[in-house]
């Protein structure tokens, strides 16, 4: 099925997520949509699948303009999404999960019919799915296979895959790729959203590159991997960090990194306290998980050792998450209530004092709101400013997860100027980012992640931008 995007635009506040997008996906092809995080890929996919309504523009399927903004209508048109985290019922069997999923879609199938369906597709695609297996016992790849069966059974002809191979073994990936090639040969249109350059070159015939909400180019594949990486990241100019940090101490620190399933330390990073450490990696690379590993067990266990051979404990570490309303703030609480949580004295709250303190923080951090403003009603930039205003003054280590994600240029600039001027002289600062401009503007030392592994590290001189681009793309 041929898909035509014509002048699609979608704006969220001041941010143009999609800006006059036009391109065509041919029938019977596997077409990649690639770009840095924040390029506009997810917004475009949500528009195609009916989750969002565009401000302008149309989408045509086989030259017929479709209605946008309805997921049920998109399903009727044969559009389906296979996400990186399939919706499953972990304590159900495969059969029970399939029954529940079909009922949710108001399609009632008999047990024998479902067994026949699973067996048919398993035989066709050389899969090995046991209908009586528990979902929780299936691998990621097998769950994806089950989800794909659901889509095909519903009559899906346009299949959108969002980072589909996260957590796959090589064998599982090859099985899914073989299936996609078979489906494309049968006339299905496959859209692959991925950061993995090698996979795109292996399976896709075309790629549309997006950047800052716009389509930069649609290219026929294969091309040289480095050429695709350059198109993906763009020939953007960037400014090397020109700020100077004067630490109150000259203390050196050691960051000890251990894999969760190993007893020996895997990496030691010997750094000066006044360095800013940037963790670079694309979405799902493990960079954010690494940030979290300083305060909780993830795939890594990370500790910071001081010159006096003492570890910095969690009470001196402040973590600022990327999901502001999910993890960082309470959506239904106002600014004054957030301030009270951090600045109460021995559990006693003086609301007149809290109000004055809130007004002072609002002015100091440039928060556009009142003490009574709910967190959920603030813009993303003002939510981030609020979180920074709540950082305890006794913080020794500041962990920032995607600190400017989704922020406009002005807000992002403010966040970093505030961090540099007010915080970085006093604390060890470690941040993750998918934005290489941000990494190279502010980080003195860089650690690169790909596929949940540290693949490179060093200073900006030791690790130039082009090499970082290659490393975080798996090259």
PDB file of N, CA and C in Angstrom, residues 238-325:
ATOM      1  N   UNK A 238      28.697  23.447  15.887  1.00  0.00           N
ATOM      2  CA  UNK A 238      28.564  23.404  17.341  1.00  0.00           C
ATOM      3  C   UNK A 238      29.711  24.183  17.962  1.00  0.00           C
ATOM      4  N   UNK A 239      29.471  24.683  19.139  1.00  0.00           N
ATOM      5  CA  UNK A 239      30.447  25.511  19.822  1.00  0.00           C
ATOM      6  C   UNK A 239      31.093  24.703  20.936  1.00  0.00           C
ATOM      7  N   UNK A 240      32.404  24.643  20.934  1.00  0.00           N
ATOM      8  CA  UNK A 240      33.087  23.954  22.024  1.00  0.00           C
ATOM      9  C   UNK A 240      32.842  24.726  23.322  1.00  0.00           C
ATOM     10  N   UNK A 241      32.764  24.025  24.426  1.00  0.00           N
ATOM     11  CA  UNK A 241      32.469  24.708  25.686  1.00  0.00           C
ATOM     12  C   UNK A 241      33.579  25.695  26.024  1.00  0.00           C
ATOM     13  N   UNK A 242      33.144  26.933  26.279  1.00  0.00           N
ATOM     14  CA  UNK A 242      34.109  27.990  26.521  1.00  0.00           C
ATOM     15  C   UNK A 242      34.086  28.466  27.969  1.00  0.00           C
ATOM     16  N   UNK A 243      33.227  27.860  28.798  1.00  0.00           N
ATOM     17  CA  UNK A 243      33.155  28.272  30.191  1.00  0.00           C
ATOM     18  C   UNK A 243      34.336  27.698  30.973  1.00  0.00           C
ATOM     19  N   UNK A 244      34.643  28.338  32.072  1.00  0.00           N
ATOM     20  CA  UNK A 244      35.756  27.896  32.914  1.00  0.00           C
ATOM     21  C   UNK A 244      35.213  27.575  34.297  1.00  0.00           C
ATOM     22  N   UNK A 245      35.559  26.424  34.792  1.00  0.00           N
ATOM     23  CA  UNK A 245      35.084  25.994  36.102  1.00  0.00           C
ATOM     24  C   UNK A 245      36.212  26.114  37.117  1.00  0.00           C
ATOM     25  N   UNK A 246      35.904  26.742  38.220  1.00  0.00           N
ATOM     26  CA  UNK A 246      36.884  26.847  39.288  1.00  0.00           C
ATOM     27  C   UNK A 246      36.325  26.112  40.492  1.00  0.00           C
ATOM     28  N   UNK A 247      36.768  24.905  40.688  1.00  0.00           N
ATOM     29  CA  UNK A 247      36.255  24.082  41.774  1.00  0.00           C
ATOM     30  C   UNK A 247      36.720  24.629  43.114  1.00  0.00           C
ATOM     31  N   UNK A 248      35.842  24.522  44.104  1.00  0.00           N
ATOM     32  CA  UNK A 248      36.207  24.961  45.441  1.00  0.00           C
ATOM     33  C   UNK A 248      37.271  24.045  46.046  1.00  0.00           C
ATOM     34  N   UNK A 249      37.408  22.848  45.511  1.00  0.00           N
ATOM     35  CA  UNK A 249      38.463  21.933  45.948  1.00  0.00           C
ATOM     36  C   UNK A 249      39.157  21.412  44.701  1.00  0.00           C
ATOM     37  N   UNK A 250      40.296  20.785  44.900  1.00  0.00           N
ATOM     38  CA  UNK A 250      41.004  20.174  43.774  1.00  0.00           C
ATOM     39  C   UNK A 250      40.926  18.661  43.875  1.00  0.00           C
ATOM     40  N   UNK A 251      39.888  18.174  44.522  1.00  0.00           N
ATOM     41  CA  UNK A 251      39.755  16.746  44.788  1.00  0.00           C
ATOM     42  C   UNK A 251      39.593  15.948  43.494  1.00  0.00           C
ATOM     43  N   UNK A 252      40.261  14.809  43.441  1.00  0.00           N
ATOM     44  CA  UNK A 252      40.058  13.866  42.354  1.00  0.00           C
ATOM     45  C   UNK A 252      39.067  12.798  42.804  1.00  0.00           C
ATOM     46  N   UNK A 253      38.343  12.246  41.858  1.00  0.00           N
ATOM     47  CA  UNK A 253      37.362  11.210  42.179  1.00  0.00           C
ATOM     48  C   UNK A 253      37.577  10.013  41.261  1.00  0.00           C
ATOM     49  N   UNK A 254      37.064   8.873  41.679  1.00  0.00           N
ATOM     50  CA  UNK A 254      37.074   7.667  40.859  1.00  0.00           C
ATOM     51  C   UNK A 254      35.640   7.174  40.716  1.00  0.00           C
ATOM     52  N   UNK A 255      35.198   6.990  39.482  1.00  0.00           N
ATOM     53  CA  UNK A 255      33.886   6.392  39.238  1.00  0.00           C
ATOM     54  C   UNK A 255      34.104   4.913  38.960  1.00  0.00           C
ATOM     55  N   UNK A 256      33.598   4.064  39.849  1.00  0.00           N
ATOM     56  CA  UNK A 256      33.744   2.616  39.709  1.00  0.00           C
ATOM     57  C   UNK A 256      32.479   2.039  39.080  1.00  0.00           C
ATOM     58  N   UNK A 257      32.649   1.301  37.990  1.00  0.00           N
ATOM     59  CA  UNK A 257      31.510   0.730  37.268  1.00  0.00           C
ATOM     60  C   UNK A 257      31.622  -0.787  37.261  1.00  0.00           C
ATOM     61  N   UNK A 258      30.559  -1.455  37.715  1.00  0.00           N
ATOM     62  CA  UNK A 258      30.521  -2.914  37.755  1.00  0.00           C
ATOM     63  C   UNK A 258      29.242  -3.400  37.094  1.00  0.00           C
ATOM     64  N   UNK A 259      29.347  -4.402  36.239  1.00  0.00           N
ATOM     65  CA  UNK A 259      28.147  -5.049  35.698  1.00  0.00           C
ATOM     66  C   UNK A 259      27.410  -5.743  36.837  1.00  0.00           C
ATOM     67  N   UNK A 260      26.092  -5.675  36.813  1.00  0.00           N
ATOM     68  CA  UNK A 260      25.286  -6.181  37.927  1.00  0.00           C
ATOM     69  C   UNK A 260      25.498  -7.672  38.182  1.00  0.00           C
ATOM     70  N   UNK A 261      25.857  -8.409  37.132  1.00  0.00           N
ATOM     71  CA  UNK A 261      26.023  -9.861  37.288  1.00  0.00           C
ATOM     72  C   UNK A 261      27.489 -10.267  37.438  1.00  0.00           C
ATOM     73  N   UNK A 262      28.357  -9.287  37.707  1.00  0.00           N
ATOM     74  CA  UNK A 262      29.778  -9.588  37.858  1.00  0.00           C
ATOM     75  C   UNK A 262      30.270  -9.082  39.206  1.00  0.00           C
ATOM     76  N   UNK A 263      31.327  -9.682  39.694  1.00  0.00           N
ATOM     77  CA  UNK A 263      31.876  -9.272  40.987  1.00  0.00           C
ATOM     78  C   UNK A 263      33.021  -8.282  40.823  1.00  0.00           C
ATOM     79  N   UNK A 264      33.729  -8.338  39.690  1.00  0.00           N
ATOM     80  CA  UNK A 264      34.875  -7.463  39.486  1.00  0.00           C
ATOM     81  C   UNK A 264      34.445  -6.137  38.867  1.00  0.00           C
ATOM     82  N   UNK A 265      35.147  -5.076  39.251  1.00  0.00           N
ATOM     83  CA  UNK A 265      34.903  -3.771  38.657  1.00  0.00           C
ATOM     84  C   UNK A 265      35.260  -3.817  37.177  1.00  0.00           C
ATOM     85  N   UNK A 266      34.336  -3.338  36.332  1.00  0.00           N
ATOM     86  CA  UNK A 266      34.532  -3.407  34.890  1.00  0.00           C
ATOM     87  C   UNK A 266      35.338  -2.213  34.375  1.00  0.00           C
ATOM     88  N   UNK A 267      35.015  -1.008  34.888  1.00  0.00           N
ATOM     89  CA  UNK A 267      35.690   0.207  34.448  1.00  0.00           C
ATOM     90  C   UNK A 267      35.963   1.089  35.662  1.00  0.00           C
ATOM     91  N   UNK A 268      37.086   1.783  35.635  1.00  0.00           N
ATOM     92  CA  UNK A 268      37.374   2.839  36.599  1.00  0.00           C
ATOM     93  C   UNK A 268      37.651   4.116  35.819  1.00  0.00           C
ATOM     94  N   UNK A 269      36.948   5.191  36.144  1.00  0.00           N
ATOM     95  CA  UNK A 269      37.196   6.479  35.514  1.00  0.00           C
ATOM     96  C   UNK A 269      37.818   7.403  36.562  1.00  0.00           C
ATOM     97  N   UNK A 270      39.045   7.850  36.303  1.00  0.00           N
ATOM     98  CA  UNK A 270      39.753   8.714  37.243  1.00  0.00           C
ATOM     99  C   UNK A 270      39.617  10.155  36.748  1.00  0.00           C
ATOM    100  N   UNK A 271      38.868  10.953  37.487  1.00  0.00           N
ATOM    101  CA  UNK A 271      38.501  12.277  37.007  1.00  0.00           C
ATOM    102  C   UNK A 271      38.720  13.325  38.081  1.00  0.00           C
ATOM    103  N   UNK A 272      38.907  14.568  37.623  1.00  0.00           N
ATOM    104  CA  UNK A 272      38.936  15.689  38.542  1.00  0.00           C
ATOM    105  C   UNK A 272      37.509  16.105  38.861  1.00  0.00           C
ATOM    106  N   UNK A 273      37.292  16.560  40.065  1.00  0.00           N
ATOM    107  CA  UNK A 273      35.943  16.875  40.519  1.00  0.00           C
ATOM    108  C   UNK A 273      35.267  17.940  39.662  1.00  0.00           C
ATOM    109  N   UNK A 274      36.044  18.845  39.063  1.00  0.00           N
ATOM    110  CA  UNK A 274      35.411  19.948  38.347  1.00  0.00           C
ATOM    111  C   UNK A 274      35.071  19.603  36.900  1.00  0.00           C
ATOM    112  N   UNK A 275      35.246  18.357  36.507  1.00  0.00           N
ATOM    113  CA  UNK A 275      34.827  17.954  35.166  1.00  0.00           C
ATOM    114  C   UNK A 275      33.321  17.728  35.115  1.00  0.00           C
ATOM    115  N   UNK A 276      32.727  17.998  33.956  1.00  0.00           N
ATOM    116  CA  UNK A 276      31.332  17.643  33.707  1.00  0.00           C
ATOM    117  C   UNK A 276      31.352  16.406  32.828  1.00  0.00           C
ATOM    118  N   UNK A 277      30.723  15.349  33.273  1.00  0.00           N
ATOM    119  CA  UNK A 277      30.740  14.080  32.547  1.00  0.00           C
ATOM    120  C   UNK A 277      29.452  13.949  31.745  1.00  0.00           C
ATOM    121  N   UNK A 278      29.586  13.772  30.436  1.00  0.00           N
ATOM    122  CA  UNK A 278      28.433  13.582  29.562  1.00  0.00           C
ATOM    123  C   UNK A 278      28.317  12.130  29.134  1.00  0.00           C
ATOM    124  N   UNK A 279      27.138  11.541  29.316  1.00  0.00           N
ATOM    125  CA  UNK A 279      26.890  10.158  28.908  1.00  0.00           C
ATOM    126  C   UNK A 279      26.129  10.205  27.590  1.00  0.00           C
ATOM    127  N   UNK A 280      26.781   9.847  26.494  1.00  0.00           N
ATOM    128  CA  UNK A 280      26.196   9.955  25.157  1.00  0.00           C
ATOM    129  C   UNK A 280      25.639   8.616  24.704  1.00  0.00           C
ATOM    130  N   UNK A 281      24.463   8.651  24.110  1.00  0.00           N
ATOM    131  CA  UNK A 281      23.869   7.423  23.583  1.00  0.00           C
ATOM    132  C   UNK A 281      22.494   7.701  23.023  1.00  0.00           C
ATOM    133  N   UNK A 282      22.105   6.929  22.035  1.00  0.00           N
ATOM    134  CA  UNK A 282      20.777   7.068  21.460  1.00  0.00           C
ATOM    135  C   UNK A 282      19.743   6.430  22.383  1.00  0.00           C
ATOM    136  N   UNK A 283      18.477   6.654  22.062  1.00  0.00           N
ATOM    137  CA  UNK A 283      17.401   6.117  22.893  1.00  0.00           C
ATOM    138  C   UNK A 283      17.528   4.601  23.018  1.00  0.00           C
ATOM    139  N   UNK A 284      17.437   4.109  24.256  1.00  0.00           N
ATOM    140  CA  UNK A 284      17.523   2.676  24.491  1.00  0.00           C
ATOM    141  C   UNK A 284      18.938   2.138  24.533  1.00  0.00           C
ATOM    142  N   UNK A 285      19.926   3.027  24.501  1.00  0.00           N
ATOM    143  CA  UNK A 285      21.329   2.589  24.454  1.00  0.00           C
ATOM    144  C   UNK A 285      21.860   2.149  25.815  1.00  0.00           C
ATOM    145  N   UNK A 286      21.192   2.566  26.886  1.00  0.00           N
ATOM    146  CA  UNK A 286      21.678   2.280  28.228  1.00  0.00           C
ATOM    147  C   UNK A 286      22.242   3.493  28.937  1.00  0.00           C
ATOM    148  N   UNK A 287      22.286   4.651  28.252  1.00  0.00           N
ATOM    149  CA  UNK A 287      22.858   5.860  28.856  1.00  0.00           C
ATOM    150  C   UNK A 287      22.041   6.322  30.057  1.00  0.00           C
ATOM    151  N   UNK A 288      20.719   6.362  29.914  1.00  0.00           N
ATOM    152  CA  UNK A 288      19.866   6.791  31.028  1.00  0.00           C
ATOM    153  C   UNK A 288      19.928   5.795  32.178  1.00  0.00           C
ATOM    154  N   UNK A 289      19.957   4.515  31.831  1.00  0.00           N
ATOM    155  CA  UNK A 289      20.058   3.474  32.855  1.00  0.00           C
ATOM    156  C   UNK A 289      21.355   3.618  33.644  1.00  0.00           C
ATOM    157  N   UNK A 290      22.416   4.026  32.961  1.00  0.00           N
ATOM    158  CA  UNK A 290      23.700   4.233  33.630  1.00  0.00           C
ATOM    159  C   UNK A 290      23.606   5.379  34.640  1.00  0.00           C
ATOM    160  N   UNK A 291      22.927   6.451  34.276  1.00  0.00           N
ATOM    161  CA  UNK A 291      22.719   7.561  35.208  1.00  0.00           C
ATOM    162  C   UNK A 291      22.011   7.061  36.462  1.00  0.00           C
ATOM    163  N   UNK A 292      20.997   6.238  36.276  1.00  0.00           N
ATOM    164  CA  UNK A 292      20.222   5.726  37.410  1.00  0.00           C
ATOM    165  C   UNK A 292      21.043   4.770  38.278  1.00  0.00           C
ATOM    166  N   UNK A 293      22.076   4.161  37.687  1.00  0.00           N
ATOM    167  CA  UNK A 293      22.851   3.149  38.413  1.00  0.00           C
ATOM    168  C   UNK A 293      23.654   3.730  39.575  1.00  0.00           C
ATOM    169  N   UNK A 294      23.775   5.055  39.638  1.00  0.00           N
ATOM    170  CA  UNK A 294      24.463   5.678  40.769  1.00  0.00           C
ATOM    171  C   UNK A 294      23.622   5.613  42.044  1.00  0.00           C
ATOM    172  N   UNK A 295      22.300   5.463  41.880  1.00  0.00           N
ATOM    173  CA  UNK A 295      21.423   5.489  43.057  1.00  0.00           C
ATOM    174  C   UNK A 295      20.606   4.215  43.228  1.00  0.00           C
ATOM    175  N   UNK A 296      20.561   3.367  42.201  1.00  0.00           N
ATOM    176  CA  UNK A 296      19.798   2.126  42.303  1.00  0.00           C
ATOM    177  C   UNK A 296      20.421   1.084  41.391  1.00  0.00           C
ATOM    178  N   UNK A 297      20.099  -0.174  41.607  1.00  0.00           N
ATOM    179  CA  UNK A 297      20.659  -1.235  40.776  1.00  0.00           C
ATOM    180  C   UNK A 297      19.963  -1.260  39.417  1.00  0.00           C
ATOM    181  N   UNK A 298      20.742  -1.160  38.361  1.00  0.00           N
ATOM    182  CA  UNK A 298      20.250  -1.376  36.997  1.00  0.00           C
ATOM    183  C   UNK A 298      21.108  -2.510  36.444  1.00  0.00           C
ATOM    184  N   UNK A 299      21.473  -2.435  35.183  1.00  0.00           N
ATOM    185  CA  UNK A 299      22.432  -3.410  34.649  1.00  0.00           C
ATOM    186  C   UNK A 299      23.847  -3.122  35.158  1.00  0.00           C
ATOM    187  N   UNK A 300      23.997  -1.942  35.768  1.00  0.00           N
ATOM    188  CA  UNK A 300      25.292  -1.551  36.317  1.00  0.00           C
ATOM    189  C   UNK A 300      25.145  -1.197  37.792  1.00  0.00           C
ATOM    190  N   UNK A 301      26.251  -1.289  38.516  1.00  0.00           N
ATOM    191  CA  UNK A 301      26.347  -0.762  39.871  1.00  0.00           C
ATOM    192  C   UNK A 301      27.486   0.252  39.836  1.00  0.00           C
ATOM    193  N   UNK A 302      27.177   1.515  40.105  1.00  0.00           N
ATOM    194  CA  UNK A 302      28.162   2.579  39.951  1.00  0.00           C
ATOM    195  C   UNK A 302      28.349   3.327  41.267  1.00  0.00           C
ATOM    196  N   UNK A 303      29.603   3.518  41.644  1.00  0.00           N
ATOM    197  CA  UNK A 303      29.925   4.216  42.888  1.00  0.00           C
ATOM    198  C   UNK A 303      30.974   5.289  42.608  1.00  0.00           C
ATOM    199  N   UNK A 304      30.983   6.304  43.472  1.00  0.00           N
ATOM    200  CA  UNK A 304      31.976   7.368  43.360  1.00  0.00           C
ATOM    201  C   UNK A 304      32.855   7.357  44.602  1.00  0.00           C
ATOM    202  N   UNK A 305      34.158   7.208  44.369  1.00  0.00           N
ATOM    203  CA  UNK A 305      35.141   7.129  45.449  1.00  0.00           C
ATOM    204  C   UNK A 305      35.927   8.435  45.507  1.00  0.00           C
ATOM    205  N   UNK A 306      36.049   9.017  46.697  1.00  0.00           N
ATOM    206  CA  UNK A 306      36.789  10.266  46.853  1.00  0.00           C
ATOM    207  C   UNK A 306      38.261   9.989  47.147  1.00  0.00           C
ATOM    208  N   UNK A 307      39.052  11.072  47.216  1.00  0.00           N
ATOM    209  CA  UNK A 307      40.488  10.940  47.492  1.00  0.00           C
ATOM    210  C   UNK A 307      40.763  10.311  48.853  1.00  0.00           C
ATOM    211  N   UNK A 308      39.804  10.449  49.755  1.00  0.00           N
ATOM    212  CA  UNK A 308      39.991   9.912  51.111  1.00  0.00           C
ATOM    213  C   UNK A 308      39.535   8.461  51.220  1.00  0.00           C
ATOM    214  N   UNK A 309      39.309   7.824  50.065  1.00  0.00           N
ATOM    215  CA  UNK A 309      38.890   6.417  50.014  1.00  0.00           C
ATOM    216  C   UNK A 309      37.543   6.176  50.693  1.00  0.00           C
ATOM    217  N   UNK A 310      36.673   7.147  50.591  1.00  0.00           N
ATOM    218  CA  UNK A 310      35.301   6.980  51.087  1.00  0.00           C
ATOM    219  C   UNK A 310      34.333   7.133  49.920  1.00  0.00           C
ATOM    220  N   UNK A 311      33.274   6.345  49.960  1.00  0.00           N
ATOM    221  CA  UNK A 311      32.270   6.418  48.905  1.00  0.00           C
ATOM    222  C   UNK A 311      31.238   7.497  49.233  1.00  0.00           C
ATOM    223  N   UNK A 312      30.813   8.215  48.233  1.00  0.00           N
ATOM    224  CA  UNK A 312      29.741   9.196  48.413  1.00  0.00           C
ATOM    225  C   UNK A 312      28.419   8.446  48.503  1.00  0.00           C
ATOM    226  N   UNK A 313      27.682   8.663  49.595  1.00  0.00           N
ATOM    227  CA  UNK A 313      26.444   7.898  49.768  1.00  0.00           C
ATOM    228  C   UNK A 313      25.268   8.597  49.087  1.00  0.00           C
ATOM    229  N   UNK A 314      24.156   7.880  48.988  1.00  0.00           N
ATOM    230  CA  UNK A 314      22.998   8.358  48.238  1.00  0.00           C
ATOM    231  C   UNK A 314      22.384   9.626  48.812  1.00  0.00           C
ATOM    232  N   UNK A 315      22.594   9.880  50.097  1.00  0.00           N
ATOM    233  CA  UNK A 315      22.000  11.077  50.694  1.00  0.00           C
ATOM    234  C   UNK A 315      22.636  12.356  50.160  1.00  0.00           C
ATOM    235  N   UNK A 316      23.798  12.236  49.547  1.00  0.00           N
ATOM    236  CA  UNK A 316      24.487  13.403  48.988  1.00  0.00           C
ATOM    237  C   UNK A 316      24.341  13.479  47.471  1.00  0.00           C
ATOM    238  N   UNK A 317      23.520  12.593  46.909  1.00  0.00           N
ATOM    239  CA  UNK A 317      23.327  12.535  45.459  1.00  0.00           C
ATOM    240  C   UNK A 317      21.909  12.993  45.120  1.00  0.00           C
ATOM    241  N   UNK A 318      21.788  13.886  44.154  1.00  0.00           N
ATOM    242  CA  UNK A 318      20.476  14.327  43.672  1.00  0.00           C
ATOM    243  C   UNK A 318      20.296  13.884  42.230  1.00  0.00           C
ATOM    244  N   UNK A 319      19.178  13.236  41.970  1.00  0.00           N
ATOM    245  CA  UNK A 319      18.861  12.696  40.640  1.00  0.00           C
ATOM    246  C   UNK A 319      17.715  13.504  40.041  1.00  0.00           C
ATOM    247  N   UNK A 320      17.934  14.061  38.854  1.00  0.00           N
ATOM    248  CA  UNK A 320      16.908  14.820  38.135  1.00  0.00           C
ATOM    249  C   UNK A 320      16.497  14.000  36.916  1.00  0.00           C
ATOM    250  N   UNK A 321      15.327  13.347  36.956  1.00  0.00           N
ATOM    251  CA  UNK A 321      14.938  12.422  35.885  1.00  0.00           C
ATOM    252  C   UNK A 321      14.464  13.134  34.623  1.00  0.00           C
ATOM    253  N   UNK A 322      14.449  12.386  33.527  1.00  0.00           N
ATOM    254  CA  UNK A 322      13.965  12.933  32.260  1.00  0.00           C
ATOM    255  C   UNK A 322      12.451  13.081  32.261  1.00  0.00           C
ATOM    256  N   UNK A 323      11.749  12.122  32.881  1.00  0.00           N
ATOM    257  CA  UNK A 323      10.286  12.160  32.932  1.00  0.00           C
ATOM    258  C   UNK A 323       9.864  13.073  34.074  1.00  0.00           C
ATOM    259  N   UNK A 324       9.652  14.328  33.749  1.00  0.00           N
ATOM    260  CA  UNK A 324       9.430  15.335  34.794  1.00  0.00           C
ATOM    261  C   UNK A 324       8.187  15.054  35.622  1.00  0.00           C
ATOM    262  N   UNK A 325       7.080  14.754  34.963  1.00  0.00           N
ATOM    263  CA  UNK A 325       5.835  14.528  35.695  1.00  0.00           C
ATOM    264  C   UNK A 325       5.677  13.091  36.158  1.00  0.00           C
TER     265      UNK A 325
END
